[in-house]
GROMACS .gro file of C-alpha atoms in nm:
model
  161
    1MET     CA    1  -1.163  -1.774   0.915
    2THR     CA    2  -1.208  -1.586   0.588
    3LEU     CA    3  -1.350  -1.900   0.430
    4SER     CA    4  -1.596  -1.897   0.743
    5ALA     CA    5  -1.691  -1.535   0.653
    6LEU     CA    6  -1.726  -1.595   0.299
    7ALA     CA    7  -1.984  -1.852   0.388
    8ASP     CA    8  -2.168  -1.639   0.643
    9ALA     CA    9  -2.192  -1.354   0.401
   10THR     CA   10  -2.310  -1.613   0.143
   11GLY     CA   11  -2.556  -1.824   0.284
   12ILE     CA   12  -2.325  -2.142   0.157
   13LYS     CA   13  -2.300  -2.430   0.371
   14ILE     CA   14  -1.906  -2.560   0.437
   15LYS     CA   15  -1.780  -2.865   0.581
   16PHE     CA   16  -1.449  -2.799   0.736
   17ILE     CA   17  -1.166  -3.045   0.681
   18PRO     CA   18  -0.848  -3.002   0.884
   19TYR     CA   19  -0.522  -3.076   0.749
   20LYS     CA   20  -0.203  -3.019   0.886
   21SER     CA   21  -0.047  -2.792   0.646
   22GLY     CA   22  -0.113  -2.623   0.298
   23SER     CA   23   0.104  -2.891   0.108
   24GLU     CA   24  -0.186  -3.175   0.226
   25VAL     CA   25  -0.434  -2.936   0.156
   26LYS     CA   26  -0.344  -2.917  -0.208
   27ALA     CA   27  -0.278  -3.256  -0.240
   28ALA     CA   28  -0.616  -3.339  -0.116
   29VAL     CA   29  -0.760  -3.083  -0.365
   30LEU     CA   30  -0.542  -3.254  -0.654
   31GLY     CA   31  -0.654  -3.578  -0.554
   32GLY     CA   32  -0.996  -3.523  -0.551
   33GLU     CA   33  -1.074  -3.573  -0.186
   34VAL     CA   34  -1.199  -3.230  -0.177
   35ASP     CA   35  -1.408  -3.010  -0.412
   36VAL     CA   36  -1.342  -2.678  -0.324
   37TYR     CA   37  -1.025  -2.539  -0.142
   38PHE     CA   38  -0.959  -2.204  -0.027
   39ASP     CA   39  -0.622  -2.037  -0.071
   40LYS     CA   40  -0.416  -1.728  -0.094
   41LEU     CA   41  -0.342  -1.593  -0.458
   42ILE     CA   42   0.055  -1.632  -0.446
   43SER     CA   43  -0.037  -1.986  -0.315
   44ALA     CA   44  -0.221  -2.083  -0.587
   45VAL     CA   45  -0.170  -1.902  -0.909
   46SER     CA   46   0.078  -2.164  -1.042
   47TYR     CA   47  -0.202  -2.444  -0.981
   48ILE     CA   48  -0.460  -2.181  -1.196
   49GLN     CA   49  -0.167  -2.123  -1.437
   50ASN     CA   50  -0.132  -2.470  -1.514
   51GLU     CA   51  -0.494  -2.573  -1.534
   52LYS     CA   52  -0.492  -2.832  -1.183
   53VAL     CA   53  -0.749  -2.572  -1.030
   54ARG     CA   54  -0.999  -2.337  -1.150
   55PRO     CA   55  -1.025  -2.025  -0.981
   56ILE     CA   56  -1.428  -1.959  -0.895
   57VAL     CA   57  -1.452  -1.601  -0.746
   58VAL     CA   58  -1.163  -1.374  -0.586
   59LEU     CA   59  -1.219  -1.182  -0.249
   60HIS     CA   60  -1.171  -0.841  -0.420
   61ASP     CA   61  -1.364  -0.521  -0.553
   62GLU     CA   62  -1.152  -0.535  -0.853
   63ARG     CA   63  -1.065  -0.817  -1.105
   64VAL     CA   64  -0.690  -0.914  -1.069
   65THR     CA   65  -0.589  -0.801  -1.432
   66GLN     CA   66  -0.211  -0.880  -1.354
   67ILE     CA   67  -0.268  -1.262  -1.400
   68GLU     CA   68  -0.435  -1.344  -1.737
   69GLU     CA   69  -0.546  -1.662  -1.603
   70LEU     CA   70  -0.763  -1.449  -1.362
   71LYS     CA   71  -0.872  -1.129  -1.555
   72ASP     CA   72  -1.215  -1.328  -1.590
   73THR     CA   73  -1.266  -1.444  -1.262
   74PRO     CA   74  -1.534  -1.231  -1.118
   75THR     CA   75  -1.454  -1.092  -0.771
   76THR     CA   76  -1.715  -1.063  -0.464
   77VAL     CA   77  -1.799  -0.735  -0.505
   78GLU     CA   78  -1.867  -0.822  -0.879
   79LYS     CA   79  -2.112  -1.128  -0.730
   80GLY     CA   80  -2.281  -0.884  -0.466
   81ILE     CA   81  -2.106  -1.015  -0.182
   82ASP     CA   82  -1.971  -0.740   0.058
   83LEU     CA   83  -1.624  -0.914   0.148
   84THR     CA   84  -1.318  -0.861   0.011
   85ILE     CA   85  -1.089  -0.969   0.305
   86GLY     CA   86  -0.705  -1.022   0.195
   87SER     CA   87  -0.388  -1.109   0.284
   88TRP     CA   88  -0.201  -0.797   0.489
   89ARG     CA   89   0.085  -0.736   0.716
   90GLY     CA   90   0.178  -0.494   0.973
   91PHE     CA   91   0.401  -0.377   1.205
   92ALA     CA   92   0.324  -0.254   1.587
   93VAL     CA   93   0.509  -0.139   1.884
   94LYS     CA   94   0.468  -0.152   2.226
   95LYS     CA   95   0.189   0.118   2.329
   96ASP     CA   96   0.498   0.288   2.557
   97THR     CA   97   0.681   0.322   2.267
   98PRO     CA   98   0.873   0.693   2.224
   99ALA     CA   99   0.680   0.866   1.946
  100GLU     CA  100   1.032   1.022   1.749
  101VAL     CA  101   1.096   0.608   1.736
  102LYS     CA  102   0.782   0.517   1.634
  103GLN     CA  103   0.782   0.829   1.324
  104TYR     CA  104   1.160   0.676   1.274
  105LEU     CA  105   1.031   0.308   1.184
  106ILE     CA  106   0.707   0.489   0.984
  107ASP     CA  107   0.944   0.675   0.778
  108LYS     CA  108   1.204   0.403   0.722
  109MET     CA  109   0.916   0.137   0.614
  110LYS     CA  110   0.749   0.402   0.400
  111ALA     CA  111   1.100   0.467   0.226
  112VAL     CA  112   1.155   0.093   0.149
  113TYR     CA  113   0.828   0.048   0.029
  114GLU     CA  114   0.854   0.305  -0.216
  115THR     CA  115   1.238   0.164  -0.378
  116ASP     CA  116   1.233   0.000  -0.694
  117GLU     CA  117   1.354  -0.361  -0.518
  118TYR     CA  118   1.052  -0.362  -0.301
  119LYS     CA  119   0.804  -0.258  -0.598
  120GLU     CA  120   0.961  -0.556  -0.775
  121PHE     CA  121   0.942  -0.804  -0.483
  122ALA     CA  122   0.550  -0.663  -0.437
  123LYS     CA  123   0.495  -0.759  -0.817
  124GLN     CA  124   0.652  -1.089  -0.798
  125ASN     CA  125   0.496  -1.224  -0.501
  126LEU     CA  126   0.152  -1.047  -0.613
  127ALA     CA  127   0.182  -0.836  -0.281
  128ASP     CA  128   0.101  -0.525  -0.508
  129ILE     CA  129  -0.288  -0.608  -0.581
  130ARG     CA  130  -0.407  -0.394  -0.319
  131GLU     CA  131  -0.281  -0.061  -0.191
  132GLY     CA  132   0.052  -0.164   0.041
  133PHE     CA  133   0.153   0.112   0.275
  134LEU     CA  134  -0.092   0.245   0.531
  135GLY     CA  135   0.048   0.485   0.798
  136PRO     CA  136  -0.045   0.417   1.150
  137ASP     CA  137  -0.385   0.590   1.152
  138ASP     CA  138  -0.506   0.430   0.830
  139PHE     CA  139  -0.356   0.117   0.968
  140LYS     CA  140  -0.522   0.111   1.263
  141LYS     CA  141  -0.843   0.182   1.105
  142GLU     CA  142  -0.814  -0.117   0.905
  143TRP     CA  143  -0.667  -0.315   1.166
  144GLU     CA  144  -0.986  -0.290   1.356
  145GLU     CA  145  -1.223  -0.325   1.063
  146GLN     CA  146  -1.076  -0.675   0.987
  147TYR     CA  147  -1.114  -0.760   1.354
  148GLN     CA  148  -1.482  -0.682   1.374
  149ILE     CA  149  -1.507  -0.959   1.086
  150PHE     CA  150  -1.301  -1.214   1.251
  151ASP     CA  151  -1.455  -1.180   1.633
  152LYS     CA  152  -1.793  -1.172   1.451
  153ILE     CA  153  -1.682  -1.532   1.249
  154ALA     CA  154  -1.495  -1.638   1.548
  155GLN     CA  155  -1.810  -1.610   1.773
  156LYS     CA  156  -2.047  -1.760   1.507
  157THR     CA  157  -1.804  -2.082   1.499
  158GLY     CA  158  -1.760  -2.120   1.865
  159LEU     CA  159  -1.373  -2.026   1.833
  160LYS     CA  160  -1.483  -1.721   2.048
  161LYS     CA  161  -1.746  -1.729   2.313
   0.00000   0.00000   0.00000
C-alpha cells in the first residue's frame, strides 16, 4: 500500500510482484530478480550498511542522520513529494471502556515510553526517528489522516470498491 501511495504521488509506474515473505523479497532483490524494493528502515538497514542495496529515498520530512549510510539519502519532502508515511503502532480499546481505565492505560504507556529502557530499545530498533508517543486526540487524528491516504490507494488499486 505504501509503495502504491508513493507511485501515486510521483506518477511512477510500478509492477507489483507478490512474494510470500519479506525474506523472499530480499532474496529477489539480492539475486537481481527485481530492480527495486520497498522496505521498512529497520529491515533494510543491515543491507544498506553492507552495501547490498543502495537507498534511493526515505519517506520522511527530515534526513535520517542517525545512520551514517543514510545521511546523504534525500527525503520525499526534499524531492517535492508530499508523502511521509512511516511505520507506527498504537493501542485501541473498545468504545465502552470506562474513562478511568483509558486514562490508566494512557498514563502507564506514557510512563513506559519515557523510561531509559524504552528509549534505548527505540534507538536500537530505529523506532525513535519519528515522535513516538501521541496522546489519544493526536493519535486519532494521525490514524484518520493515514486511513484517508490508504483508503484512496485501496480504491485506486482495486483493493476496495
